[in-house]
Short mmCIF file of C-alpha atoms in Angstrom, two decimals:
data_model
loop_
_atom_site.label_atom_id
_atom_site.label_comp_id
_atom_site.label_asym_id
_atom_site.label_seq_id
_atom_site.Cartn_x
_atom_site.Cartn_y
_atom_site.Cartn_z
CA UNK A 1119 108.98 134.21 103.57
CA UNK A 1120 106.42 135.30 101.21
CA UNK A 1121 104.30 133.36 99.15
CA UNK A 1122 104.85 135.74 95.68
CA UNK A 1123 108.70 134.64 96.30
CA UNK A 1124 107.77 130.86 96.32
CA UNK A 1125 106.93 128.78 93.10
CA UNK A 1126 103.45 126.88 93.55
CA UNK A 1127 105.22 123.36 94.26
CA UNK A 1128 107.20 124.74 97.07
CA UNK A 1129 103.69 126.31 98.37
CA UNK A 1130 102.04 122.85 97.59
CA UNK A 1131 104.69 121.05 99.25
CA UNK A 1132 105.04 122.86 102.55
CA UNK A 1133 101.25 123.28 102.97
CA UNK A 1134 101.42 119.28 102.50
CA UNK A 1135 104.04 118.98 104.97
CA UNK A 1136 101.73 121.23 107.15
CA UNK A 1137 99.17 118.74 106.78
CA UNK A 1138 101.14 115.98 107.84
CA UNK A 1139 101.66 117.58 111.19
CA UNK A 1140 98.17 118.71 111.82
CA UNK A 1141 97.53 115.23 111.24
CA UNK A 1142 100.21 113.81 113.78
CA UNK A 1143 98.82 116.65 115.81
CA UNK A 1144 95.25 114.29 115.99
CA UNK A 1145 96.25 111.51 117.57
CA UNK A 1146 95.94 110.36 120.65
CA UNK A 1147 99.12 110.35 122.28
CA UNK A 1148 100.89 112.85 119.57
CA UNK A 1149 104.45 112.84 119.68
CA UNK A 1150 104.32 116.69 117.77
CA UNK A 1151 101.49 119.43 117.87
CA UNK A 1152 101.31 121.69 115.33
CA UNK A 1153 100.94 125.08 116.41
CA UNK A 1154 98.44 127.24 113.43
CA UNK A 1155 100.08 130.68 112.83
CA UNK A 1156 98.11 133.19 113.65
CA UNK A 1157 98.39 135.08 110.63
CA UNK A 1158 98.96 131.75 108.54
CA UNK A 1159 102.36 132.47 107.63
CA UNK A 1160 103.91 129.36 105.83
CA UNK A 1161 107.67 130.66 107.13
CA UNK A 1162 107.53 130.08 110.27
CA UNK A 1163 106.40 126.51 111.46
CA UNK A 1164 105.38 126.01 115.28
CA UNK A 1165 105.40 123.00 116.97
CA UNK A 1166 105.14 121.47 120.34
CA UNK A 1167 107.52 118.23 120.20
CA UNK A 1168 106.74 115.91 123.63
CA UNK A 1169 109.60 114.31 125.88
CA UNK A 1170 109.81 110.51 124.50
CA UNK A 1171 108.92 107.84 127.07
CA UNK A 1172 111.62 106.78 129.84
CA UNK A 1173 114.37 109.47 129.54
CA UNK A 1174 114.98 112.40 131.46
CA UNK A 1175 112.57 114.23 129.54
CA UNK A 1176 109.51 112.48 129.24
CA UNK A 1177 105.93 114.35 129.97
CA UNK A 1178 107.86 117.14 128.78
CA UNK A 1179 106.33 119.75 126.60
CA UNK A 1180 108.69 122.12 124.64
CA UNK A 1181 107.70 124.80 121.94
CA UNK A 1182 109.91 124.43 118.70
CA UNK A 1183 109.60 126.38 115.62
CA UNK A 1184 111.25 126.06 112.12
CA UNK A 1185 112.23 129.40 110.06
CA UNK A 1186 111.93 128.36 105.80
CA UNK A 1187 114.45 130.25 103.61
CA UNK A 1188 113.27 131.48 100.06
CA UNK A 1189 114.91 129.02 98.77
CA UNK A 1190 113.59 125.85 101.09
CA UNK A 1191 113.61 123.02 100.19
CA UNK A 1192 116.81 122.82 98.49
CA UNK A 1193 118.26 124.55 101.89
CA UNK A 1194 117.52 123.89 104.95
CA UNK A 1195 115.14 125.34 107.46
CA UNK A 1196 116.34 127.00 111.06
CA UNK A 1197 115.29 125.21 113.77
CA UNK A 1198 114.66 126.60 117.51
CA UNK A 1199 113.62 125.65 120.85
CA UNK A 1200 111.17 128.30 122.80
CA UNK A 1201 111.26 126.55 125.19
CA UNK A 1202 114.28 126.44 127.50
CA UNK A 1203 115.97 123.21 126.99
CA UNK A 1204 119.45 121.80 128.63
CA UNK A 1205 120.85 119.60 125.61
CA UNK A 1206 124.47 119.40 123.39
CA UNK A 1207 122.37 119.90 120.60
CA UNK A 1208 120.92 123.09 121.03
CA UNK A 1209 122.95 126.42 121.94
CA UNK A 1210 121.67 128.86 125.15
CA UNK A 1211 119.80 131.10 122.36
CA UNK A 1212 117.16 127.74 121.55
CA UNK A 1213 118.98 127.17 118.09
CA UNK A 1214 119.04 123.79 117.06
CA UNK A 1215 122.55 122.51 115.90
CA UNK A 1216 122.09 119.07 114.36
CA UNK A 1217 123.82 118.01 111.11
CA UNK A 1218 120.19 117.02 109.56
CA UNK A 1219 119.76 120.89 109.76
CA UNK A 1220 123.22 121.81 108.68
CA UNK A 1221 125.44 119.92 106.28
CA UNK A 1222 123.35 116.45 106.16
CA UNK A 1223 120.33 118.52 104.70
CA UNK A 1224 118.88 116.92 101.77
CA UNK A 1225 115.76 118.60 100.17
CA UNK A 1226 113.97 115.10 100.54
CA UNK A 1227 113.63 115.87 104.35
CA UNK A 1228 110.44 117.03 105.38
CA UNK A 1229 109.03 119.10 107.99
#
C-alpha cells in the first residue's frame, strides 16, 4: 500500500498502531515483537507472536505478518503465519482464517 493512496488519519492511525507494538515489543516478557520493515513500508506489518504459557505451544516463537488493503481500516487486514504452524485456524499456505479477520471485522480493531 502506498502512502499517496492513504488519507493522513489512516497514516496517523496505523503508524499509532505501530507504536503500540513497538511498545509491547519493550517489555520484558513480550507477548508480540514487532518486526521494523526494512524499507518502512506501513503495508506490511511483521510480528513475532510467542506461544502463551502451559499449552502445547509455549516458548514458541512464530513470525506473523499482516497485509493492509487501501482501504484499511474499514476492511480488514490479511493475516499470515511464516512460520510453519499446525492449527484449525490457519490453512497449509500460513493464512490466518479467523472470523475477527473475516466477517467479524470491525474498523475499531487494531493492529
Amino acid at each position: 500500500m502506498s502512502a499517496d493512496s492513504l488519507s493522513p488519519q489512516i497514516i496517523a492511525r496505523v503508524l499509532s498502531e505501530i507504536r503500540g507494538l513497538v511498545k509491547c515489543s519493550r517489555r520484558t516478557d513480550p507477548e508480540i515483537e514487532y518486526i521494523e520493515s526494512e524499507d518502512n513500508s506501513i503495508s506490511e506489518v511483521h510480528c513475532y507472536i510467542y506461544g502463551p504459557a502451559d499449552t502445547p505451544y509455549s516458548g514458541a516463537k512464530f513470525r506473523v505478518k499482516l497485509v493492509l488493503q487501501n482501504d484499511y481500516p474499514s476492511a480488514p487486514p490479511r493475516g499470515y503465519f511464516l512460520t510453519k504452524i499446525f492449527h484449525p485456524n490457519v490453512s497449509n499456505n500460513g493464512d490466518i482464517c479467523v472470523n475477527t479477520l473475516k466477517r467479524d471485522w470491525k474498523p475499531e480493531v487494531t493492529l
